[in-house]
Each structure stands twice: as C-alpha cells, then as structure tokens.
Amino acid sequence: VLSGLEILTEAATLYPAIVRVLISGFADAPQLNQAIASCQIHSFILKPITSRQLIEAIAAATERAKA
C-alpha cells in the first residue's frame, strides 16, 4: 500500500505535466511540506472543504493546465 506522498511522487514522475492538487486535513505535517516541495504541488486545500472550493480548485487547475 502506497502513502499519499508516494502516490504523488509517482504521479510527478510518470506524468510531469499533470496539475496536482493536494487536499489534506493536516496543515503542518512534515510530509505536507515534503510533498509540496518534491511533488510539485500546484495548490493545497485544507480539509474540510466545500463543494464550491473543490469546483474552484478544479477550475483553477484546468486553467493552469491550458497555459
């Protein structure tokens, strides 16, 4: 079983052009800082999130991917 960090690292390696959004309930976890730095996280959302926030994050990621 892979951790979230391992999955993000693998995604960054296999699909470098993909926009990665991290959603987590832990704002200060050491793995969070490592993921943002090493996995090229484009945005971070702290749980709990609303449907509106998720839609806005997806829209922003889509726009970034188009650029």
Short mmCIF file of C-alpha atoms in Angstrom, two decimals:
data_model
loop_
_atom_site.label_atom_id
_atom_site.label_comp_id
_atom_site.label_asym_id
_atom_site.label_seq_id
_atom_site.Cartn_x
_atom_site.Cartn_y
_atom_site.Cartn_z
CA VAL A 1 0.00 0.00 0.00
CA LEU A 2 1.40 3.38 -1.02
CA SER A 3 1.20 6.50 1.11
CA GLY A 4 -0.26 9.69 -0.34
CA LEU A 5 3.26 11.10 -0.68
CA GLU A 6 4.41 8.02 -2.59
CA ILE A 7 1.43 8.30 -4.95
CA LEU A 8 2.13 11.98 -5.60
CA THR A 9 5.81 11.27 -6.20
CA GLU A 10 4.95 8.52 -8.67
CA ALA A 11 2.42 10.78 -10.43
CA ALA A 12 5.00 13.56 -10.72
CA THR A 13 7.49 11.11 -12.23
CA LEU A 14 5.12 9.40 -14.65
CA TYR A 15 3.04 12.44 -15.60
CA PRO A 16 5.13 15.59 -15.10
CA ALA A 17 2.69 17.84 -16.99
CA ILE A 18 -0.31 16.93 -14.85
CA VAL A 19 -1.56 19.58 -12.42
CA ARG A 20 -1.50 18.23 -8.87
CA VAL A 21 -3.87 19.47 -6.16
CA LEU A 22 -3.31 18.25 -2.61
CA ILE A 23 -6.27 18.03 -0.22
CA SER A 24 -5.34 17.26 3.37
CA GLY A 25 -6.65 17.53 6.88
CA PHE A 26 -3.14 18.12 8.23
CA ALA A 27 -1.85 21.66 7.74
CA ASP A 28 1.54 21.26 9.41
CA ALA A 29 2.50 17.65 8.82
CA PRO A 30 6.15 17.20 7.79
CA GLN A 31 5.04 15.09 4.83
CA LEU A 32 2.93 18.00 3.59
CA ASN A 33 5.97 20.25 3.21
CA GLN A 34 7.89 17.42 1.55
CA ALA A 35 5.02 16.77 -0.88
CA ILE A 36 4.70 20.42 -1.84
CA ALA A 37 8.44 20.69 -2.45
CA SER A 38 9.22 17.39 -4.11
CA CYS A 39 5.98 16.58 -5.94
CA GLN A 40 5.45 19.99 -7.49
CA ILE A 41 2.05 20.53 -5.88
CA HIS A 42 0.25 23.33 -7.67
CA SER A 43 -2.26 24.05 -4.93
CA PHE A 44 -3.07 22.89 -1.43
CA ILE A 45 -6.54 22.77 0.10
CA LEU A 46 -7.07 22.21 3.80
CA LYS A 47 -9.99 19.97 4.81
CA PRO A 48 -12.83 20.32 5.41
CA ILE A 49 -13.69 21.82 2.04
CA THR A 50 -16.94 22.78 0.46
CA SER A 51 -18.17 21.65 -2.93
CA ARG A 52 -17.64 25.21 -4.13
CA GLN A 53 -13.98 25.19 -3.05
CA LEU A 54 -13.42 21.88 -4.83
CA ILE A 55 -15.03 23.15 -8.02
CA GLU A 56 -12.92 26.32 -7.91
CA ALA A 57 -9.73 24.28 -7.36
CA ILE A 58 -10.55 22.05 -10.32
CA ALA A 59 -11.32 25.09 -12.48
CA ALA A 60 -8.03 26.74 -11.49
CA ALA A 61 -6.11 23.52 -12.18
CA THR A 62 -7.79 23.24 -15.59
CA GLU A 63 -6.81 26.80 -16.46
CA ARG A 64 -3.24 26.18 -15.33
CA ALA A 65 -3.07 23.05 -17.49
CA LYS A 66 -4.20 25.06 -20.53
CA ALA A 67 -1.47 27.67 -20.04
#
